[in-house]
Short mmCIF file of C-alpha atoms and ligand atoms in Angstrom, two decimals:
data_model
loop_
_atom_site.label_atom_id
_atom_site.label_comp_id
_atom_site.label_asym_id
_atom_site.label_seq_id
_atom_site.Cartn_x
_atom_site.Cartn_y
_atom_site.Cartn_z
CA UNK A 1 67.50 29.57 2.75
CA UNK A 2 65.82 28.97 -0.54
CA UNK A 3 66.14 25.63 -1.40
CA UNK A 4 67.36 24.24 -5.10
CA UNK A 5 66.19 21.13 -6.97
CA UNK A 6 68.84 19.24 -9.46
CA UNK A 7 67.49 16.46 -11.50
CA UNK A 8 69.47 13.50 -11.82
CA UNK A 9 69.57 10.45 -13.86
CA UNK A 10 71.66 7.42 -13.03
CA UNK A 11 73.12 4.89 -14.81
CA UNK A 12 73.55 1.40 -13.19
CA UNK A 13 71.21 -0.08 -10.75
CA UNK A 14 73.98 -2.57 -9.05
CA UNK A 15 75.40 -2.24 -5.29
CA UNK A 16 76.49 1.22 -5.79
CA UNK A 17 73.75 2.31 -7.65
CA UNK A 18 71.11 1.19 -5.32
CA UNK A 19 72.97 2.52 -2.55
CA UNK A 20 72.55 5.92 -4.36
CA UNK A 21 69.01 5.43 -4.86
CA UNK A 22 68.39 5.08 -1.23
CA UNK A 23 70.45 8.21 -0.42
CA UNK A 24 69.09 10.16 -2.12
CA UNK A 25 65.48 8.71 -1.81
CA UNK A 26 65.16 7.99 2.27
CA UNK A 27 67.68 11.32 3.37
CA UNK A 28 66.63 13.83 0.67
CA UNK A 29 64.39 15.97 3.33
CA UNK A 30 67.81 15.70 5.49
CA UNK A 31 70.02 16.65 2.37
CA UNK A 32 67.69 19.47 1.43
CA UNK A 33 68.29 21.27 5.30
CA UNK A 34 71.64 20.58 5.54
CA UNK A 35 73.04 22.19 1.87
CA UNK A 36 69.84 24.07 0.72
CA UNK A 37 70.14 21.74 -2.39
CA UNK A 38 67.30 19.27 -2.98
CA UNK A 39 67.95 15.70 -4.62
CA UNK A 40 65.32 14.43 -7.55
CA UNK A 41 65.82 11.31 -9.14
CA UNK A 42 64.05 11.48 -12.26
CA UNK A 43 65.31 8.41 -14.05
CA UNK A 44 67.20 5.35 -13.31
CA UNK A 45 68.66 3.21 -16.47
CA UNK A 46 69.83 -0.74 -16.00
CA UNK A 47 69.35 -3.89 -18.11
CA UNK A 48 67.77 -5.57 -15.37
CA UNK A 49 64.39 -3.72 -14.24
CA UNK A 50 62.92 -6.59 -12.75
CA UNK A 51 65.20 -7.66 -9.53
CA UNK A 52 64.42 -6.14 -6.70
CA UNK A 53 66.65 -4.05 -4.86
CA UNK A 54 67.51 -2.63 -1.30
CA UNK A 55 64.79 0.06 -2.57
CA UNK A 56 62.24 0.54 -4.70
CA UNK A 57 61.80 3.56 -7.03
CA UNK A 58 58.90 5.45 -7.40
CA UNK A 59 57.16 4.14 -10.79
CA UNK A 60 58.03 5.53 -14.39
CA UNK A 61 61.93 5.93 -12.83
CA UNK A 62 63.34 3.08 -13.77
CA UNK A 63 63.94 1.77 -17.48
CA UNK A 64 66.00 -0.04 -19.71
CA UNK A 65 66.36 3.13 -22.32
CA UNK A 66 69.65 4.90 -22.12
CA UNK A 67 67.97 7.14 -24.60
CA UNK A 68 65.32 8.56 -21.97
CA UNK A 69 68.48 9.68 -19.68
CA UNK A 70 70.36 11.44 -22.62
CA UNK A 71 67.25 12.92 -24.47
CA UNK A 72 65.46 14.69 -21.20
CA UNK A 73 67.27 18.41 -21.18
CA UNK A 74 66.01 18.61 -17.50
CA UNK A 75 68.53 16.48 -16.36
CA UNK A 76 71.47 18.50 -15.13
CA UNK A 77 73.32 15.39 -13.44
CA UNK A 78 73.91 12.00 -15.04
CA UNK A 79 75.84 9.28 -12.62
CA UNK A 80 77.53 6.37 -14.94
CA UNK A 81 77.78 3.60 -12.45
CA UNK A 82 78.03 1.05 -15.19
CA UNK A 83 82.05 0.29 -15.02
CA UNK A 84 84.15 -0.56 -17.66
CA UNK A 85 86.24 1.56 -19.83
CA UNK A 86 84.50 1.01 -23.64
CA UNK A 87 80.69 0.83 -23.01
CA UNK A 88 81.65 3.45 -19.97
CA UNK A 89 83.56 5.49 -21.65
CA UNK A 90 80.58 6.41 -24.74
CA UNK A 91 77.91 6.99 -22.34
CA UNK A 92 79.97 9.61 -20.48
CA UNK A 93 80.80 11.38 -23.49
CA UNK A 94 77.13 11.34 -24.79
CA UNK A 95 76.34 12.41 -21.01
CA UNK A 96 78.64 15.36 -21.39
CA UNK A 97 77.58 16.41 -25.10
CA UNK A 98 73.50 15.98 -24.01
CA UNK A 99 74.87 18.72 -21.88
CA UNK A 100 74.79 16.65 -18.46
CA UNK A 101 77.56 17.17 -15.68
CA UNK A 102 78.44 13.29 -14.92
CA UNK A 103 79.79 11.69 -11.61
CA UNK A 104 81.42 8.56 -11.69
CA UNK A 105 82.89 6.30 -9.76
CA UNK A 106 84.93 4.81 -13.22
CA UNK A 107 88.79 4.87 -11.55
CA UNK A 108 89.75 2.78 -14.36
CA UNK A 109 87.91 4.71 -17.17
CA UNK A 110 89.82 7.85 -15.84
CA UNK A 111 92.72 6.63 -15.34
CA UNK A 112 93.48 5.47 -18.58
CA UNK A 113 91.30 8.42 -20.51
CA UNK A 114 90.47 11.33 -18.04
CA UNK A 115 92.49 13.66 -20.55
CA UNK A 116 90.01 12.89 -24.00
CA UNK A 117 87.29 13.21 -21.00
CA UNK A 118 87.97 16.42 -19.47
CA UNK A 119 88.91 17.86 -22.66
CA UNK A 120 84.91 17.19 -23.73
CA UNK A 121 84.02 17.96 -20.62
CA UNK A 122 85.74 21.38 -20.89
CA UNK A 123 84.10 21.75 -24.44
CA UNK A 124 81.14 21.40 -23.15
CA UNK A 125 81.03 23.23 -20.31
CA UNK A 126 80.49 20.61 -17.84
CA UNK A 127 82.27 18.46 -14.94
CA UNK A 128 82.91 15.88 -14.25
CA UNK A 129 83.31 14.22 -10.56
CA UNK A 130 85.30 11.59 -9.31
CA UNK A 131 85.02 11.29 -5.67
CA UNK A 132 84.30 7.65 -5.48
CA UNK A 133 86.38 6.76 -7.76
CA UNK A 134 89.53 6.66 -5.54
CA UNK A 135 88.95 5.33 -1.98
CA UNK A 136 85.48 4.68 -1.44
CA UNK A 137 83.85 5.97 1.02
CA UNK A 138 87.18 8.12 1.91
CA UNK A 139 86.83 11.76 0.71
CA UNK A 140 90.39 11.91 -0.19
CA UNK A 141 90.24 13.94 -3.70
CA UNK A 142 88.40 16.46 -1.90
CA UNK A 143 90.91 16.71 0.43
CA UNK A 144 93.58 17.13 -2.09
CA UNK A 145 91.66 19.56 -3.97
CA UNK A 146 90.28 22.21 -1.56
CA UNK A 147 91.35 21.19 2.15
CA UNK A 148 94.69 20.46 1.20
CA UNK A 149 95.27 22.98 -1.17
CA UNK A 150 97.59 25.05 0.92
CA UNK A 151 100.54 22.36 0.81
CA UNK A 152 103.07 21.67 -2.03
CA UNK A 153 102.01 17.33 -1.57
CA UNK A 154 105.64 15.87 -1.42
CA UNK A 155 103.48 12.05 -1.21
CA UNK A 156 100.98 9.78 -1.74
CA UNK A 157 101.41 6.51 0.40
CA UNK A 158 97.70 4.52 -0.10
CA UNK A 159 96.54 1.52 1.00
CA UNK A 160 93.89 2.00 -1.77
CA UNK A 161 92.78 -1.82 -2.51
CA UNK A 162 90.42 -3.62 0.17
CA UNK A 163 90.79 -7.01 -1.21
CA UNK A 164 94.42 -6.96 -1.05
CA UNK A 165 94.73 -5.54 2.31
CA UNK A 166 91.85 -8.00 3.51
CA UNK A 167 94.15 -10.52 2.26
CA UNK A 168 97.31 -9.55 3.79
CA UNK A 169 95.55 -9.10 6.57
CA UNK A 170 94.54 -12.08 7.61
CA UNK A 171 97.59 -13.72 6.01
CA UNK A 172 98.70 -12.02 8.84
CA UNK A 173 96.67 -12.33 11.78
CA UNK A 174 94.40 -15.65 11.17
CA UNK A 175 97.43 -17.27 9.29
CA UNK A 176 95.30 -18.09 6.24
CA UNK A 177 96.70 -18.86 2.75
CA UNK A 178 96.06 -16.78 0.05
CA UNK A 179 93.74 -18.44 -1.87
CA UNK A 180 91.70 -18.87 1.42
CA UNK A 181 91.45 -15.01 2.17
CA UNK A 182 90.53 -14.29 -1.87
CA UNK A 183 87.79 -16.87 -1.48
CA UNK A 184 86.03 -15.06 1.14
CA UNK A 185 87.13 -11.30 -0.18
CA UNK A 186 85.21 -12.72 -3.06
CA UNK A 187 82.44 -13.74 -1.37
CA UNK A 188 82.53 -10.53 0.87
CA UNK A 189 81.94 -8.51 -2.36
CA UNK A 190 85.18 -6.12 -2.14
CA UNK A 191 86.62 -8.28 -5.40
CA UNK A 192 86.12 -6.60 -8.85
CA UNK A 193 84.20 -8.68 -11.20
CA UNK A 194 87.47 -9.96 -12.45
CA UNK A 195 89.79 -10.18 -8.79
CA UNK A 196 93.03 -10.22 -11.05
CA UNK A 197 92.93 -6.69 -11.36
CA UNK A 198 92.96 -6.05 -7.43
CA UNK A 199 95.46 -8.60 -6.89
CA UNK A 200 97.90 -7.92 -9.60
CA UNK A 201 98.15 -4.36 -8.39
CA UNK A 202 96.08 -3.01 -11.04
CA UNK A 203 93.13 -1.43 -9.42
CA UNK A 204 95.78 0.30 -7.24
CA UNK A 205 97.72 1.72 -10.02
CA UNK A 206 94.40 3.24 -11.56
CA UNK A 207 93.01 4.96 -8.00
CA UNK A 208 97.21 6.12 -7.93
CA UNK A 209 97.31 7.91 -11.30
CA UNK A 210 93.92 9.80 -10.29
CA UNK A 211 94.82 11.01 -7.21
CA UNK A 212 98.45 11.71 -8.05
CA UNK A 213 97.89 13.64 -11.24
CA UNK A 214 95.79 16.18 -8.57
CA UNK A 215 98.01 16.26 -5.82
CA UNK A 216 100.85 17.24 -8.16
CA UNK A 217 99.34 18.70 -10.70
CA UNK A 218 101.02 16.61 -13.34
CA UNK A 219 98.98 14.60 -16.29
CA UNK A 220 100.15 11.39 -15.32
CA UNK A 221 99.66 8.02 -17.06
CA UNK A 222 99.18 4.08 -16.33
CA UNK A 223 102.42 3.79 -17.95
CA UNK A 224 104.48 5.93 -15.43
CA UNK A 225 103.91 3.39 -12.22
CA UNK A 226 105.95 0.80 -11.64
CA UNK A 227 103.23 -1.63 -10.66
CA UNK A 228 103.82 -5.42 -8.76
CA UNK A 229 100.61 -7.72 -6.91
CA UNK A 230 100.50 -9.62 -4.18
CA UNK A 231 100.20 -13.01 -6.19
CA UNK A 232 103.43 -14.40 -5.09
CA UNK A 233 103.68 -13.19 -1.06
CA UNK A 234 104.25 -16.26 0.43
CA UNK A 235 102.99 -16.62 4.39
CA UNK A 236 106.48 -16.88 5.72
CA UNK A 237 107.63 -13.85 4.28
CA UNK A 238 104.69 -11.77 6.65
CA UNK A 239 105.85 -13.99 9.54
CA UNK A 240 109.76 -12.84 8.93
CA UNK A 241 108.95 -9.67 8.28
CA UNK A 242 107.07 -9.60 11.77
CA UNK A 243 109.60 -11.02 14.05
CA UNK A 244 111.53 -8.17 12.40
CA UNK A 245 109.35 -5.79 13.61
CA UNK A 246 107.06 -5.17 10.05
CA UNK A 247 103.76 -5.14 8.16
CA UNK A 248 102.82 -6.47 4.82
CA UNK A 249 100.91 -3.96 2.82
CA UNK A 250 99.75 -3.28 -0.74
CA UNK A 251 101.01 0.35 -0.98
CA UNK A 252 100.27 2.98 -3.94
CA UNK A 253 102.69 5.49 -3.52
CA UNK A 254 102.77 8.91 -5.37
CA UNK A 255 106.50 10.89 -4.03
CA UNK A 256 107.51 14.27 -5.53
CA UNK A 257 111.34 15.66 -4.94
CA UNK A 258 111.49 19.47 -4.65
CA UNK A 259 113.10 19.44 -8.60
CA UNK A 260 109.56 18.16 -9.48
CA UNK A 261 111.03 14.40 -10.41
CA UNK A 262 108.43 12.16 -9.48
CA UNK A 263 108.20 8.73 -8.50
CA UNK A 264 104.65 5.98 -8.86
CA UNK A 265 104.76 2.63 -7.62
CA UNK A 266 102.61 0.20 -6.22
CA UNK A 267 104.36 -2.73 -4.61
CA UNK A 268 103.55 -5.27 -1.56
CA UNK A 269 105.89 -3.24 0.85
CA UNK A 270 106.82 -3.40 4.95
CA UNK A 271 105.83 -0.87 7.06
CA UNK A 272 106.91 -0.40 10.44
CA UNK A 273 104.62 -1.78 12.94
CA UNK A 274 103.56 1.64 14.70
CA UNK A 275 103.15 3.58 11.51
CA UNK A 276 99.32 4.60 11.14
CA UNK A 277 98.65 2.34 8.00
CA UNK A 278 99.86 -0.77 9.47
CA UNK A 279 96.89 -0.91 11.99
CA UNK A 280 94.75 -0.62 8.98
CA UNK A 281 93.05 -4.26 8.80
CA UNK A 282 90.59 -5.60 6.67
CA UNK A 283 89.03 -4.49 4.13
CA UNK A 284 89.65 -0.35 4.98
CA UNK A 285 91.57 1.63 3.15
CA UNK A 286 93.76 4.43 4.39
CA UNK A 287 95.99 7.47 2.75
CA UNK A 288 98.70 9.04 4.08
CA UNK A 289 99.33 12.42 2.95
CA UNK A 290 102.53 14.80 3.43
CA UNK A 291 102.35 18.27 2.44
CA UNK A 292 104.85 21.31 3.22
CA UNK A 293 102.56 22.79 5.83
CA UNK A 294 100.26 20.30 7.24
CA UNK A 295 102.62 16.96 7.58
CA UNK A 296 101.23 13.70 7.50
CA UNK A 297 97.74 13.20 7.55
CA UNK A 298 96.12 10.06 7.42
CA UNK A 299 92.64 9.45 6.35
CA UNK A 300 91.21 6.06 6.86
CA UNK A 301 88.17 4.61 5.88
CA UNK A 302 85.78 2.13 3.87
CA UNK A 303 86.80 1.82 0.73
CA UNK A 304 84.47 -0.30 -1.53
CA UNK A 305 80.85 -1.36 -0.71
CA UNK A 306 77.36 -0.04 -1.34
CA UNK A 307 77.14 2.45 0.85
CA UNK A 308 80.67 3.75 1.67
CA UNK A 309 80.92 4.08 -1.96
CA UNK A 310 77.15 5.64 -2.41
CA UNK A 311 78.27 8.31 0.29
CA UNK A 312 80.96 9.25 -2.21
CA UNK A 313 79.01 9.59 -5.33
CA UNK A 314 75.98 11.54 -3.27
CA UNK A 315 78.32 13.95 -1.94
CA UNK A 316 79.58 15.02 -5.59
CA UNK A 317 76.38 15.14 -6.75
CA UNK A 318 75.47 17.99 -3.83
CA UNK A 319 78.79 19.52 -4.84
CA UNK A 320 78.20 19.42 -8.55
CA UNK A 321 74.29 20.77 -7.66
CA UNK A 322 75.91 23.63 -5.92
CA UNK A 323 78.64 24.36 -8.38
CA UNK A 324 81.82 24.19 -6.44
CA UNK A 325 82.61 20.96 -8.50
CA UNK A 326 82.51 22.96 -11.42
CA UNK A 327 84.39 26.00 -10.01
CA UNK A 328 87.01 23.50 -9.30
CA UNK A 329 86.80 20.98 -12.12
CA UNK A 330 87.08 24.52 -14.22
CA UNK A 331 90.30 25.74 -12.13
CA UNK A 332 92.62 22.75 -12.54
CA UNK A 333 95.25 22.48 -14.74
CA UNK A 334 97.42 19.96 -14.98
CA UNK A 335 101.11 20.12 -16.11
CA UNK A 336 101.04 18.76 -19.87
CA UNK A 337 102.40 15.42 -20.82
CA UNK A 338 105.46 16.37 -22.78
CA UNK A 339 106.49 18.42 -20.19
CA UNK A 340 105.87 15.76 -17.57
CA UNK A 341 107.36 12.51 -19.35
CA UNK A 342 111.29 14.25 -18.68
CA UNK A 343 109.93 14.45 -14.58
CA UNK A 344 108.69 10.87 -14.36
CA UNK A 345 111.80 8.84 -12.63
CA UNK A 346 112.69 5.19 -13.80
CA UNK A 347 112.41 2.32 -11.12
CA UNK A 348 115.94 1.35 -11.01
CA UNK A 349 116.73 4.84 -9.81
CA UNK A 350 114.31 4.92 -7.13
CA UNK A 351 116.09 4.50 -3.44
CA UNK A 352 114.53 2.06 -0.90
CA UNK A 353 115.28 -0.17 1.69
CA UNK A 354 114.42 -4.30 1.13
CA UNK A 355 113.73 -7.30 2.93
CA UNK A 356 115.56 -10.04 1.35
CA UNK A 357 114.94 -14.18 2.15
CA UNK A 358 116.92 -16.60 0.36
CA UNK A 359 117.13 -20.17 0.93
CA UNK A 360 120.60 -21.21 1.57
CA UNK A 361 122.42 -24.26 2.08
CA UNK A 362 123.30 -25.01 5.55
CA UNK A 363 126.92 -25.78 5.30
CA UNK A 364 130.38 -23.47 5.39
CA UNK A 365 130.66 -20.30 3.56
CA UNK A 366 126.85 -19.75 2.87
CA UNK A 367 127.04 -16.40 4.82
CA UNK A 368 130.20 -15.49 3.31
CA UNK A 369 129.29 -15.76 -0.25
CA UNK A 370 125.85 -13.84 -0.27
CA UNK A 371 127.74 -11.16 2.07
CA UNK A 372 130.26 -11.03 -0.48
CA UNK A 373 127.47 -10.64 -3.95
CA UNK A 374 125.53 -7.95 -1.60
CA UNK A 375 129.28 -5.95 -1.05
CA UNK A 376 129.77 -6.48 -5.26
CA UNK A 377 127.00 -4.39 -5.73
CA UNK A 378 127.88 -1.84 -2.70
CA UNK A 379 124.73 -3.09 -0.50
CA UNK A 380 124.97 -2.24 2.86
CA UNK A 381 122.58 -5.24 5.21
CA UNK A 382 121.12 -3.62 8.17
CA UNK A 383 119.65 -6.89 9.85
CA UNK A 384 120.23 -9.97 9.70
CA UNK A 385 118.07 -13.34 10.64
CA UNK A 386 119.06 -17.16 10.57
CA UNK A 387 117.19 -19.32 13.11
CA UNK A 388 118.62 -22.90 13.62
CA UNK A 389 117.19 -25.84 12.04
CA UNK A 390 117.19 -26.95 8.54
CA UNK A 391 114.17 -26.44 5.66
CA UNK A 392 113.94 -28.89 2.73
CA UNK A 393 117.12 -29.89 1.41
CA UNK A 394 119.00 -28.97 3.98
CA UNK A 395 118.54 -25.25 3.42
CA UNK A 396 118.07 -22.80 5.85
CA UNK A 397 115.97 -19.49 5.37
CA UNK A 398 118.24 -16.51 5.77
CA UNK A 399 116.45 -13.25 6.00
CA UNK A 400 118.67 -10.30 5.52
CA UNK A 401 117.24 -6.05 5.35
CA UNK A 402 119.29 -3.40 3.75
CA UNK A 403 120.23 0.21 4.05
CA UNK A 404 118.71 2.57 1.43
CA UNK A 405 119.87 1.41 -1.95
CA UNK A 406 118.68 1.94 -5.94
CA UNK A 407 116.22 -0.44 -6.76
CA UNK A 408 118.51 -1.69 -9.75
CA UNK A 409 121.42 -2.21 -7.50
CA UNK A 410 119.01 -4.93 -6.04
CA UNK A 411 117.95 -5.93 -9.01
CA UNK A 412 121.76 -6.63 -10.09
CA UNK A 413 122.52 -8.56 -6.64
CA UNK A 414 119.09 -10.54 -6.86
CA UNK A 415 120.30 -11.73 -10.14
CA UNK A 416 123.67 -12.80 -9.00
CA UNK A 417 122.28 -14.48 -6.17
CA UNK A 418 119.88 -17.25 -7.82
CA UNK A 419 123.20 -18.29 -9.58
CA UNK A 420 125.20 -18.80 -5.87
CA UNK A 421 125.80 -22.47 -5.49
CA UNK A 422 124.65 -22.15 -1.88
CA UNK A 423 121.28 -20.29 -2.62
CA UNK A 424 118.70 -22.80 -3.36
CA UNK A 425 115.76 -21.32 -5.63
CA UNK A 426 114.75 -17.45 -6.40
CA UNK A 427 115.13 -15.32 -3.95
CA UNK A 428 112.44 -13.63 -2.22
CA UNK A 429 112.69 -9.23 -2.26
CA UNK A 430 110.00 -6.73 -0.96
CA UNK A 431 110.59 -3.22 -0.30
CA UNK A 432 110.72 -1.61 3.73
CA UNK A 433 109.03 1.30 3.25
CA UNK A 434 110.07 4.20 5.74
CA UNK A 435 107.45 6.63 5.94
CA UNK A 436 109.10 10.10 5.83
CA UNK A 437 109.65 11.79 9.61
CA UNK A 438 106.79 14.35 11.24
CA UNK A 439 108.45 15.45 14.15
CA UNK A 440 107.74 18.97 16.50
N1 HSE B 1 87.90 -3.96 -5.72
C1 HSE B 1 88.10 -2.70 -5.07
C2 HSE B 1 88.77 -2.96 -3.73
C3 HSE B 1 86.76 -2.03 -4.88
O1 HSE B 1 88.94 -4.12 -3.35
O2 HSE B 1 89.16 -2.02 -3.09
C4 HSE B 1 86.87 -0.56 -4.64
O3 HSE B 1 87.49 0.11 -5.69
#
């Protein structure tokens, strides 16, 4: 086969950036007989040219000067590695309009401006790929895109943030405290440079929006999910939740009803025990897709790290060499905003069942009184769990699931609640997600 050389420039020499660097440097002779495509990487752009990294470029490659990327016409690829949605965001365009295709592995730069982006992509007559931007190592917008393409996707359910499921996870299993398991998630180097964002759900939303707006073909926005962290889980919640037969996760989920409605959240949520995602540990990732032909299918993986994350970017740089990123980049549409903002459905009217734990004080009518708020607002409990012995202040933990209810039927009852004489403090709630059935 004859072979093909792209040129590529890269911007940002961190982890993910070096990891790139040795891809494409140590396997290229590999890469070459494997896709007929051969790899050159004829400049590499970072502040800092003078730490060493896991591999050394061959001289003249690396610089300082963005300039030397942007003015070389050879260049067909540019990778912006830098992060960040302002600095980020002007070197792709200037990428694009020096008439580069770019790969990224920005989720947060495309999820809050992947419509301006396209749109100068488009104008341009370039791509832009995103493969690493969702996932990791995972190649889950692939998957949507070509592999998957024969389903209608009815859902999205993600664990899509290492740190957070690292620290669930051993909130779980090595009964550590939160701070504890962020410390060394932190140290680990699966944290983003500022850890609020994984925590506080944010990084999920972002990785949510990018790989819902594919599967359903909708341009989504931040604003449309319905986001909540994992600041406040509280160890005893897991261990409830356990002895009722569940697992803590951080899930991003992505559902769309057959009148095109559809539903984003990410939320701390329990899983049943045997479902595929709860015997995801760690710092992998795992998505859970259900489409109208194939069922679930569950792809599981490393999602952050150098090179998890390198494998990503490499493999939409041979795609975008070959063209098939641009075939498909070119062939998407995406339903437009104003018809999509009618589709998007509020929290409250969401349906889910929840694991409720309330505090309550260890004397006559306790049961009677929460029964009674829950029957107010036409709750139906499912389980119920009350273990002798008192907490502080004579209070007992109660811990009490539900049927499927609205989420702002919960809210309502949660409210009313806090203000029972019998209920000491707030009120814990999480969701029980129920994965939808894939029987024969
Ligand atoms: N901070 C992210 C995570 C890195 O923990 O998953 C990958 O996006």
């Amino acid at each position: 086969m004859a072979e093909k050389t792209v040129k590529i420039g890269l911007v940002g020499f961190g982890i993910v950036g070096s990891g790139v660097a040795k891809i494409i440097l140590e396997d290229n002779d590999e890469i070459a007989v494997r896709t007929g495509l051969r790899l050159e990487l004829a400049c590499v752009v970072d502040k800092d040219i003078t730490t060493a990294r896991v591999v050394s470029l061959p001289d003249g490659v690396l610089t300082d000067d963005v300039d030397q990327l942007l003015n070389d016409d050879s260049i067909d690829i540019a990778i912006e590695l830098v992060g960040g949605t302002t600095f980020a965001k002007d070197l792709q365009i200037k990428m694009l309009q020096s008439g580069k295709h770019v790969v990224t592995a920005n989720k947060a730069l495309l999820a809050k401006h992947s419509t301006e982006l396209c749109k100068i992509a488009a104008e341009n007559n370039k791509c832009i790929a995103f493969e690493a931007s969702c996932a990791g190592g995972i190649p889950i917008v692939s998957a949507i895109r070509t592999s998957l393409a024969g389903n209608n996707i009815e859902a999205i359910y993600g664990i899509v943030n290492g740190t957070c499921n690292y620290i669930l996870s051993n909130m779980t299993t090595k009964n550590e405290d939160f701070e504890t398991a962020l410390k060394q998630a932190q140290e680990k180097g699966y944290a983003e440079a500022d850890p609020t964002l994984d925590i506080n759900g944010g990084d999920s939303a972002h990785k949510l929006i990018i790989l819902s707006s594919l599967a359903f073909g909708y341009e989504l926005k931040l604003e449309d999910v319905y986001v909540e962290g994992i600041e406040g889980i509280a160890k005893a919640d897991i261990n409830y939740g356990g002895e009722m037969g569940y697992i803590l996760k951080l899930l991003a989920i992505g559902k769309k009803d057959s009148d095109g409605k559809v539903s984003l959240k990410v939320k701390p949520s329990f899983i049943a025990k045997d479902d595929p995602l709860a015997k995801v540990d760690g710092s992998f990732n795992a998505v859970s897709i259900f489409g109208s032909a194939v069922g679930q299918v569950t792809f599981y993986g490393r999602g952050a790290g150098m090179m998890p994350t390198a494998s990503a970017v490499v493999a939409d740089v041979i795609e975008v060499g070959l063209g098939n990123s641009e075939k498909s980049f070119r062939a998407t549409s995406l339903k437009p905003r104003e018809q999509v903002l009618p589709l998007i459905k509020k929290i409250g009217n969401t349906l889910s069942r929840f694991y409720i734990r309330m505090m309550v004080k260890d004397q006559p009518g306790g049961l009677a009184s929460y029964s009674r708020v829950l029957s107010k607002h036409d709750i139906s409990i499912s389980g119920v769990l009350q273990h002798e012995g008192s907490g502080p202040d004579n209070t007992v933990p109660i811990v009490i699931t539900t049927h499927l209810v609205r989420q702002q039927q919960i809210t309502a009852a949660m409210e009313d609640m806090k203000n029972l004489d019998v209920v000491s403090g707030k009120p814990v709630c999480i969701s029980i997600v129920d994965m939808p059935e894939d029987t024969d």
